[in-house]
Coordinates of C-alpha atoms and ligand atoms in Angstrom, one line a residue:
M1 CA 108.4 156.1 61.1
A2 CA 109.9 153.0 62.7
S3 CA 111.2 150.4 60.3
A4 CA 111.6 146.6 60.5
I5 CA 113.3 144.0 58.4
I6 CA 112.0 140.4 58.4
I7 CA 114.3 137.6 57.4
G8 CA 112.1 135.0 55.7
S9 CA 108.5 135.0 54.4
G10 CA 107.3 131.9 56.2
I11 CA 103.8 132.1 57.5
A12 CA 105.1 133.6 60.8
G13 CA 107.2 136.1 58.9
I14 CA 104.2 137.3 56.8
A15 CA 102.0 137.5 60.0
T16 CA 104.6 139.4 61.9
A17 CA 105.0 141.8 59.0
L18 CA 101.2 142.4 59.0
H19 CA 101.0 143.0 62.8
L20 CA 103.9 145.5 62.6
R21 CA 102.4 147.2 59.5
S22 CA 99.1 147.6 61.3
A23 CA 101.0 149.6 64.0
G24 CA 102.5 151.9 61.3
V25 CA 105.9 150.3 60.9
E26 CA 107.6 150.3 57.5
V27 CA 108.3 146.6 56.8
D28 CA 110.7 145.0 54.3
V29 CA 110.7 141.2 54.0
F30 CA 113.8 139.5 52.6
E31 CA 113.3 136.0 51.2
S32 CA 115.9 133.6 49.8
N33 CA 113.4 131.7 47.7
D34 CA 111.5 133.2 44.7
Y35 CA 108.1 132.6 46.4
P36 CA 106.5 133.5 49.8
G37 CA 105.3 131.0 52.4
G38 CA 108.3 128.8 53.2
K39 CA 106.9 125.4 54.1
L40 CA 103.4 126.6 53.2
H41 CA 103.9 126.4 49.5
A42 CA 102.4 124.5 46.5
F43 CA 103.4 123.2 43.1
E44 CA 101.9 121.4 40.1
I45 CA 103.0 118.4 38.1
N46 CA 101.2 117.2 35.0
G47 CA 97.8 118.7 36.0
Y48 CA 98.1 117.6 39.7
R49 CA 98.2 120.4 42.2
F50 CA 99.9 119.7 45.5
D51 CA 100.2 121.6 48.8
A52 CA 103.9 121.0 49.6
G53 CA 103.8 121.1 53.4
P54 CA 100.9 121.5 55.9
S55 CA 97.6 119.8 55.2
L56 CA 95.7 120.1 58.5
F57 CA 94.2 123.5 59.2
T58 CA 93.0 124.4 62.7
M59 CA 92.2 127.7 64.4
P60 CA 91.3 129.7 61.3
Q61 CA 90.5 132.8 63.3
L62 CA 94.3 133.3 63.7
I63 CA 94.4 133.9 59.9
T64 CA 91.2 135.9 59.6
E65 CA 92.0 138.3 62.4
L66 CA 94.9 139.5 60.2
F67 CA 92.5 140.9 57.6
E68 CA 90.5 142.5 60.4
L69 CA 93.6 144.4 61.6
F70 CA 93.2 146.5 58.4
G71 CA 89.4 146.7 58.5
E72 CA 89.0 144.2 55.7
K73 CA 86.3 141.6 55.6
P74 CA 88.2 138.2 55.7
T75 CA 85.6 136.3 53.6
D76 CA 86.2 138.7 50.7
F77 CA 89.7 137.2 50.4
F78 CA 89.9 133.9 52.3
Q79 CA 87.2 131.3 52.7
Y80 CA 87.3 128.0 54.5
R81 CA 84.9 125.3 55.7
R82 CA 84.7 123.0 58.7
L83 CA 85.2 119.3 58.0
K84 CA 82.5 116.9 59.0
S85 CA 84.9 114.0 59.1
V86 CA 88.2 114.6 60.8
C87 CA 90.3 111.6 59.8
N88 CA 89.8 108.1 58.4
Y89 CA 91.9 105.5 60.3
F90 CA 93.0 102.1 59.0
W91 CA 94.7 99.4 61.1
E92 CA 96.7 96.3 60.0
D93 CA 94.1 94.0 61.5
G94 CA 91.5 95.3 59.0
I95 CA 89.7 97.7 61.3
Q96 CA 88.7 101.0 59.8
F97 CA 87.2 103.9 61.7
N98 CA 86.2 107.4 60.6
V99 CA 86.4 110.1 63.3
D100 CA 83.4 112.4 63.2
A101 CA 84.1 116.1 63.9
D102 CA 81.3 116.2 66.5
R103 CA 83.0 114.8 69.7
A104 CA 79.8 113.3 71.1
V105 CA 79.2 111.4 67.9
F106 CA 82.8 110.4 67.8
A107 CA 82.6 109.1 71.4
E108 CA 79.4 107.1 70.7
E109 CA 80.8 105.6 67.5
A110 CA 84.2 104.8 68.9
A111 CA 82.5 103.2 72.0
A112 CA 80.4 101.0 69.7
K113 CA 83.3 100.1 67.5
F114 CA 86.0 99.4 70.1
G115 CA 83.8 98.2 73.1
I116 CA 84.6 100.9 75.7
S117 CA 82.2 103.4 77.2
A118 CA 81.5 106.7 75.4
Q119 CA 81.8 108.3 78.8
T120 CA 85.5 107.2 79.1
I121 CA 86.3 108.9 75.8
L122 CA 84.3 112.1 76.7
S123 CA 86.0 112.4 80.1
Y124 CA 89.4 112.0 78.3
L125 CA 88.5 114.8 75.8
N126 CA 87.1 117.0 78.5
N127 CA 90.3 116.6 80.5
G128 CA 92.3 117.6 77.4
Q129 CA 90.0 120.7 77.0
K130 CA 90.7 121.7 80.6
K131 CA 94.4 121.3 80.1
Y132 CA 94.2 123.5 77.0
E133 CA 92.1 126.2 78.5
L134 CA 94.3 126.4 81.6
T135 CA 97.6 126.5 79.8
A136 CA 97.1 128.2 76.5
P137 CA 96.8 131.7 77.9
L138 CA 100.2 131.1 79.6
F139 CA 102.3 128.7 77.5
I140 CA 101.0 129.6 74.0
E141 CA 99.7 133.2 73.9
K142 CA 102.4 135.0 75.9
S143 CA 106.2 135.2 76.0
L144 CA 107.5 132.7 78.6
H145 CA 110.5 134.8 79.0
K146 CA 109.1 138.0 80.5
A147 CA 108.4 138.4 84.2
G148 CA 105.0 139.9 83.6
T149 CA 103.7 136.5 82.3
Y150 CA 104.3 135.0 85.7
L151 CA 102.5 137.7 87.6
S152 CA 99.1 137.1 86.2
M153 CA 95.9 135.4 87.3
D154 CA 96.2 132.9 84.4
T155 CA 99.5 131.7 85.8
L156 CA 98.2 131.4 89.3
N157 CA 95.2 129.5 88.0
A158 CA 97.4 127.1 85.9
M159 CA 99.8 126.6 88.8
T160 CA 97.1 125.5 91.2
H161 CA 96.2 122.7 88.7
L162 CA 99.7 121.7 87.9
S163 CA 99.3 118.2 89.3
E164 CA 96.4 117.5 86.8
M165 CA 98.6 118.3 83.8
N166 CA 100.2 114.8 83.6
L167 CA 103.6 116.3 83.2
G168 CA 105.2 113.3 85.0
I169 CA 104.0 110.5 82.6
S170 CA 104.2 110.0 78.9
L171 CA 101.2 110.6 76.6
N172 CA 101.2 106.9 75.9
K173 CA 101.1 105.9 79.6
L174 CA 98.3 108.4 80.1
N175 CA 96.4 107.0 77.1
E176 CA 96.9 103.4 78.3
S177 CA 95.5 104.2 81.7
A178 CA 92.7 106.5 80.6
I179 CA 91.6 104.8 77.5
G180 CA 93.1 101.3 77.5
E181 CA 91.7 100.0 74.2
P182 CA 94.8 99.5 71.9
H183 CA 93.4 101.0 68.7
L184 CA 92.2 104.1 70.5
V185 CA 95.4 104.4 72.5
Q186 CA 97.2 104.5 69.1
L187 CA 94.7 107.0 67.7
F188 CA 95.3 109.3 70.7
N189 CA 99.0 108.7 70.7
R190 CA 99.2 110.0 67.2
Y191 CA 98.5 113.5 68.4
A192 CA 102.2 113.7 69.6
T193 CA 103.2 113.9 66.0
Y194 CA 101.3 117.1 65.6
N195 CA 104.3 118.8 67.0
G196 CA 106.8 116.2 65.8
S197 CA 107.3 114.3 69.0
S198 CA 107.1 110.7 70.3
P199 CA 104.0 109.7 72.3
Y200 CA 106.4 107.4 74.3
R201 CA 108.3 110.5 75.5
T202 CA 106.2 113.6 75.2
P203 CA 104.4 114.3 78.5
G204 CA 100.7 113.6 79.1
I205 CA 99.8 117.3 78.9
M206 CA 99.8 116.8 75.1
S207 CA 96.4 115.1 75.5
M208 CA 95.2 118.7 75.0
I209 CA 96.0 118.5 71.3
P210 CA 92.9 116.5 70.3
H211 CA 90.9 119.4 71.7
L212 CA 92.0 121.5 68.8
E213 CA 90.7 119.1 66.2
L214 CA 87.7 117.5 68.0
Y215 CA 86.2 120.6 69.6
L216 CA 87.7 123.7 68.0
G217 CA 87.5 121.9 64.7
A218 CA 89.5 120.9 61.6
Y219 CA 89.0 123.1 58.5
Y220 CA 89.7 123.2 54.8
P221 CA 90.7 126.5 53.2
N222 CA 88.9 126.9 49.8
G223 CA 91.5 126.3 47.1
G224 CA 93.8 124.3 49.5
M225 CA 96.3 125.1 52.2
H226 CA 98.3 127.4 49.9
S227 CA 95.5 129.9 49.9
I228 CA 96.6 130.8 53.4
T229 CA 99.9 132.0 52.0
T230 CA 98.5 133.6 48.9
S231 CA 95.7 135.5 50.6
L232 CA 98.0 136.8 53.4
Y233 CA 100.7 137.7 50.9
Q234 CA 98.2 139.7 48.8
L235 CA 97.0 141.4 52.0
A236 CA 100.6 142.3 52.8
L237 CA 101.1 143.8 49.3
R238 CA 97.9 145.8 49.6
Q239 CA 99.2 147.2 52.9
G240 CA 102.5 148.4 51.4
I241 CA 104.8 145.7 52.9
R242 CA 107.8 145.3 50.5
F243 CA 108.9 141.7 49.6
H244 CA 112.4 141.1 48.2
F245 CA 112.7 137.6 46.7
N246 CA 115.8 135.7 45.8
Q247 CA 117.5 137.8 48.5
K248 CA 119.4 135.5 50.9
I249 CA 120.4 137.2 54.1
E250 CA 124.0 136.3 55.0
Q251 CA 124.6 138.3 58.1
I252 CA 122.7 140.2 60.8
V253 CA 124.7 143.4 61.4
V254 CA 125.3 144.0 65.1
E255 CA 126.9 147.3 66.4
K256 CA 127.4 147.9 70.1
N257 CA 125.2 145.0 71.0
K258 CA 122.4 146.3 68.8
A259 CA 121.0 144.7 65.6
V260 CA 121.1 147.5 63.0
G261 CA 120.7 145.8 59.7
V262 CA 121.2 142.8 57.4
K263 CA 123.6 141.9 54.6
T264 CA 122.9 140.1 51.4
A265 CA 125.8 139.1 49.1
N266 CA 125.8 142.6 47.6
N267 CA 124.1 145.0 49.9
Q268 CA 123.5 146.1 53.5
H269 CA 119.9 147.1 54.5
D270 CA 119.4 148.9 57.8
A271 CA 116.3 149.1 60.0
D272 CA 115.2 149.9 63.6
F273 CA 114.1 146.3 64.3
I274 CA 115.4 143.0 62.8
V275 CA 113.1 139.9 63.0
S276 CA 114.4 136.5 62.0
N277 CA 111.8 134.1 60.7
M278 CA 114.7 131.8 59.7
D279 CA 115.1 128.7 61.9
I280 CA 116.8 129.7 65.1
F281 CA 119.7 127.3 64.8
S282 CA 120.5 128.5 61.3
T283 CA 120.0 132.1 62.4
Y284 CA 122.8 131.8 65.0
K285 CA 125.1 129.5 63.0
K286 CA 124.8 131.4 59.7
L287 CA 123.9 135.0 60.4
L288 CA 125.4 135.6 63.8
T289 CA 128.7 133.8 63.5
T290 CA 130.7 136.3 65.6
Q291 CA 128.2 136.5 68.5
S292 CA 127.9 134.2 71.4
H293 CA 125.3 131.4 71.0
P294 CA 122.8 130.0 73.4
E295 CA 124.2 126.5 73.0
R296 CA 121.9 124.7 75.4
T297 CA 118.9 126.0 73.5
L298 CA 120.4 125.2 70.2
R299 CA 121.3 121.6 71.3
Q300 CA 117.6 120.9 72.0
E301 CA 116.4 117.8 70.3
R302 CA 114.7 118.6 67.0
S303 CA 111.3 117.5 66.0
S304 CA 110.7 114.7 63.5
S305 CA 111.0 115.3 59.8
A306 CA 109.1 113.6 57.0
V307 CA 109.5 111.8 53.7
I308 CA 106.7 112.8 51.3
F309 CA 105.6 111.3 48.0
Y310 CA 103.4 113.5 45.9
W311 CA 101.6 111.0 43.7
G312 CA 99.2 111.8 40.9
V313 CA 97.0 108.6 41.1
R314 CA 94.6 107.3 38.4
G315 CA 91.3 106.4 39.9
I316 CA 88.8 107.7 42.5
F317 CA 89.1 105.9 45.9
T318 CA 85.7 106.2 47.6
Q319 CA 87.1 104.4 50.8
L320 CA 89.5 107.4 51.3
D321 CA 88.7 110.9 52.6
L322 CA 90.7 114.2 52.8
H323 CA 92.8 112.9 55.8
N324 CA 93.6 109.2 56.0
I325 CA 96.0 107.3 58.3
F326 CA 97.2 103.8 57.9
F327 CA 98.8 102.8 61.2
S328 CA 102.0 100.9 61.7
G329 CA 101.5 97.5 63.3
D330 CA 104.2 98.4 65.9
Y331 CA 103.9 102.1 66.8
K332 CA 106.5 101.9 69.6
Q333 CA 109.2 100.5 67.2
E334 CA 108.4 103.2 64.7
F335 CA 109.2 105.9 67.2
T336 CA 112.3 104.1 68.5
H337 CA 113.5 104.0 64.9
L338 CA 112.7 107.7 64.4
F339 CA 114.2 109.2 67.5
E340 CA 116.7 106.7 68.8
H341 CA 118.1 104.9 65.7
K342 CA 117.5 107.9 63.3
K343 CA 116.1 105.4 60.8
L344 CA 112.9 104.8 58.9
F345 CA 110.9 101.9 60.2
N346 CA 109.9 99.2 57.6
D347 CA 106.2 99.3 58.7
P348 CA 105.6 103.1 58.8
T349 CA 102.4 104.9 59.7
V350 CA 101.3 106.3 56.4
Y351 CA 99.3 109.6 56.1
I352 CA 97.5 110.3 52.9
N353 CA 96.0 113.7 52.2
I354 CA 93.9 114.1 49.1
S355 CA 92.9 117.7 48.5
S356 CA 91.1 116.8 45.2
K357 CA 88.4 115.2 47.5
E358 CA 87.5 118.8 48.4
T359 CA 88.8 120.7 45.3
P360 CA 88.3 118.3 42.4
S361 CA 90.3 120.6 40.0
D362 CA 93.4 119.7 42.0
A363 CA 93.6 116.5 39.8
P364 CA 92.6 115.5 36.2
T365 CA 89.2 114.0 35.8
G366 CA 89.0 110.5 37.2
C367 CA 92.2 111.0 39.2
E368 CA 93.4 112.1 42.7
N369 CA 96.4 114.0 44.1
W370 CA 97.8 111.9 46.9
F371 CA 100.2 113.6 49.4
V372 CA 101.7 110.5 51.0
M373 CA 103.8 111.2 54.1
I374 CA 105.6 109.1 56.6
N375 CA 107.4 110.4 59.7
A376 CA 111.2 110.5 59.3
P377 CA 114.2 111.2 61.5
G378 CA 116.0 114.4 61.0
D379 CA 118.9 114.5 58.5
Y380 CA 122.0 113.1 60.2
G381 CA 123.7 112.3 56.9
Q382 CA 121.8 109.1 56.2
N383 CA 121.7 107.7 52.7
W384 CA 118.4 109.2 51.7
E385 CA 118.3 107.8 48.2
E386 CA 118.4 104.3 49.7
L387 CA 115.9 105.2 52.4
V388 CA 113.4 106.7 50.0
A389 CA 113.6 103.7 47.7
M390 CA 112.9 101.4 50.7
A391 CA 110.1 103.7 52.0
R392 CA 108.4 103.8 48.6
Q393 CA 108.3 100.0 48.4
N394 CA 107.1 99.6 52.0
I395 CA 104.3 102.2 51.6
I396 CA 103.1 100.7 48.3
S397 CA 102.9 97.2 49.7
K398 CA 101.1 98.4 52.8
L399 CA 98.5 100.4 50.8
N400 CA 98.1 97.5 48.3
R401 CA 97.5 95.2 51.3
L402 CA 95.0 97.4 53.1
L403 CA 93.2 98.9 50.1
G404 CA 93.3 95.9 47.8
I405 CA 94.9 97.8 44.9
D406 CA 98.0 97.7 42.7
L407 CA 99.2 101.2 43.5
A408 CA 102.4 101.2 41.5
S409 CA 100.6 100.8 38.2
L410 CA 98.3 103.8 39.1
I411 CA 100.9 106.4 39.8
M412 CA 100.8 108.9 36.9
A413 CA 103.0 111.6 38.4
E414 CA 105.6 111.7 41.2
D415 CA 107.7 114.0 43.2
V416 CA 109.5 113.4 46.6
L417 CA 110.4 115.6 49.5
T418 CA 113.1 114.5 52.0
P419 CA 114.6 116.0 55.2
P420 CA 117.7 117.4 53.4
L421 CA 115.4 119.0 50.8
I422 CA 113.2 120.6 53.6
E423 CA 116.4 122.0 55.1
K424 CA 117.6 123.2 51.7
R425 CA 114.4 125.0 50.9
T426 CA 113.6 126.6 54.3
S427 CA 116.8 126.5 56.4
S428 CA 115.0 124.3 58.9
Y429 CA 117.9 122.6 60.8
R430 CA 118.0 118.8 60.1
G431 CA 114.7 119.2 58.1
A432 CA 112.6 119.4 61.3
L433 CA 108.9 120.1 60.6
Y434 CA 108.3 121.8 63.9
G435 CA 111.5 123.2 65.3
A436 CA 112.4 121.6 68.6
A437 CA 110.6 118.4 69.7
S438 CA 108.5 118.3 72.8
N439 CA 110.0 115.1 74.1
S440 CA 110.5 116.4 77.6
K441 CA 108.4 118.2 80.1
L442 CA 110.8 121.2 80.0
A443 CA 110.7 121.6 76.2
A444 CA 108.4 124.6 76.3
F445 CA 110.8 126.4 78.6
L446 CA 113.9 125.5 76.6
R447 CA 112.6 126.9 73.3
H448 CA 114.3 130.1 72.3
P449 CA 112.5 133.3 73.4
N450 CA 110.9 135.6 70.8
F451 CA 113.7 138.2 71.4
S452 CA 117.4 138.2 72.0
N453 CA 118.6 138.6 75.6
K454 CA 122.0 139.8 74.4
I455 CA 121.4 141.9 71.2
K456 CA 119.0 144.8 71.4
Q457 CA 116.4 145.2 68.6
L458 CA 116.7 141.6 67.5
Y459 CA 113.6 139.4 67.5
F460 CA 112.5 135.9 66.4
C461 CA 109.3 134.4 65.1
G462 CA 108.3 131.0 63.6
G463 CA 108.1 127.4 64.3
S464 CA 111.6 127.0 65.8
V465 CA 111.0 129.6 68.7
H466 CA 108.4 130.0 71.3
P467 CA 105.7 128.8 71.4
G468 CA 106.6 126.2 68.7
G469 CA 105.8 124.8 65.3
G470 CA 102.6 124.3 63.3
I471 CA 100.5 127.1 61.8
P472 CA 98.5 128.1 64.9
L473 CA 101.6 128.3 67.1
C474 CA 103.5 130.2 64.3
M475 CA 100.6 132.7 64.3
H476 CA 100.9 133.1 68.1
S477 CA 104.7 133.6 67.8
A478 CA 104.0 136.4 65.3
K479 CA 101.6 138.0 67.7
I480 CA 104.0 137.7 70.7
T481 CA 107.0 139.0 68.7
S482 CA 105.1 141.9 67.2
K483 CA 103.6 142.9 70.5
L484 CA 107.1 143.0 72.0
I485 CA 108.3 145.3 69.2
I486 CA 105.2 147.5 69.2
S487 CA 105.6 148.0 73.0
A488 CA 109.2 149.2 72.3
L489 CA 108.2 151.8 69.6
Ligands
FAD501 C1 105.7 118.4 55.3 C2 105.2 119.3 56.3 C3 103.9 119.0 56.9 C4 103.4 119.9 57.9 N1 102.1 119.7 58.3 C5 101.5 120.6 59.1 C6 100.1 120.6 59.3 O1 99.4 119.7 58.7 N2 99.6 121.6 60.0 C7 100.3 122.6 60.6 O2 99.8 123.5 61.2 N3 101.7 122.6 60.4 C8 102.3 121.7 59.6 N4 103.6 121.7 59.3 C9 104.4 122.8 60.1 C10 104.3 124.1 59.4 O3 104.4 124.0 58.1 C11 105.4 125.0 60.0 O4 105.4 125.0 61.4 C12 105.2 126.5 59.5 O5 104.8 126.6 58.2 C13 106.6 127.2 59.7 O6 106.5 128.5 59.3 P1 107.6 129.5 59.7 O7 107.0 130.9 59.6 O8 108.3 129.1 60.9 O9 108.7 129.4 58.6 P2 109.2 128.5 57.3 O10 108.0 128.0 56.6 O11 110.1 127.5 57.8 O12 109.8 129.6 56.4 C14 111.0 130.2 56.7 C15 111.3 131.1 55.5 O13 112.6 131.8 55.8 C16 113.3 131.8 54.5 N5 114.7 131.9 54.8 C17 115.5 131.0 55.5 N6 116.8 131.5 55.6 C18 116.8 132.7 55.0 C19 117.8 133.7 54.7 N7 119.1 133.5 55.1 N8 117.5 134.8 54.0 C20 116.2 135.0 53.6 N9 115.2 134.1 53.8 C21 115.5 133.0 54.5 C22 113.0 130.4 53.9 O14 113.3 130.4 52.5 C23 111.5 130.3 54.2 O15 110.7 130.9 53.3 C24 104.2 120.9 58.4 C25 105.5 121.2 57.9 C26 105.9 120.4 56.8 C27 107.3 120.6 56.2

């Protein structure tokens, strides 16, 4: 029986393990933390439960299909529901707008609120859908680094529509010309942050991202985001996948250009296939120190990171929903600070996720668990203690201003996550949330393939390799990687 070792139990590592196991491969997962899930983790302070990382759940079928691989009924182990309201937006000029999950309702309500025609919004969304449907089978669901991908009807079809993909202009420029109204331009610009990029640099093709949320839907897993990790981890255990926690891999053993095993501080473990779910930069720089490195790929600009305050807050805030955004008064400056100056902006866009709105037991009675996130530059050695103190003050005064509250006096419990901590806990280079940024039209092609060109039997999965970061793309990377391995069995 063929054997595989997976380095890391991030969500893509677990999914790859499951795909391989379903093909009869013996799988061992080595994880440096004492828990599975990587960024998709959770913790509790003083009766407040927090999802540590992801909060937005799209494309649930990519999770449920993993249960089906083994003939299990997904709803016996993992339940979720579609959200009726996608996000609640607040602007500095006092305007507030709740985005309905039904795109026709959203278009009608946005048209009435912002004085543009509903048809303009619907055409924009339909155009995004077309981009998604033309490119997903090519750019997301297959390896971009195998000749077969380019010899398909999907590719031909996408190529004939290349000029409609808006690759030559930024998302912001596209939104200004297609939508025009400044609040809605900002709302649609925000989708660039779903892969950690700047709307002023990422190409207009990214206008496909709203399609995921406003057509395919935004969901909430019962019990919170962490139930994605726990349910898949339990499935993996039931299927005989072996997990080894507190086992940091220090080297990938390569013999005659072939990966044959991994080394921890004390032992060597051998297998037929090695899959790294560790960030690609860290994989090369820490585990493959004696091999040649694809420097151009590793130099690719990293996605944004984040500073997150986990606040247990006294009170129930009826004006807030599960997902809430408080926009910066100067979005362009915010991204210039993040990507050019590598600094935090003093009027940041603030995202608040409150899972106790959906799962009341996530907070004590009469309280809420606020996951308060601002975009941040990667870690370039800035003074994070100083930056966090400044961010805390700026966020609190912004929320006091827009919600008419005295937030500091309501915070009952607190924890903070910073870019260096994200790197420390997951090996994500510079604390990037989504691997490489998509700030250029070539970014998709520059991401590292799901396999090594130089070292046989070595593969890669997760947010830092093709097709990119975020749970849905990580699930696709697991599918692509495992398919490559299974075809080599
Ligand atoms: C704050 C935050 C918010 C986010 N929001 C969203 C969101 O709303 N929606 C969404 O879809 N995505 C979101 N993302 C992105 C999403 O979390 C990631 O893309 C995804 O979870 C990455 O999974 P992964 O499998 O690539 O690995 P990771 O989660 O990065 O895990 C890698 C694993 O490898 C282990 N490892 C590393 N080095 C070694 C070693 N040497 N030996 C053994 N083990 C090792 C690590 O400990 C870790 O467990 C967010 C991320 C963060 C941090």
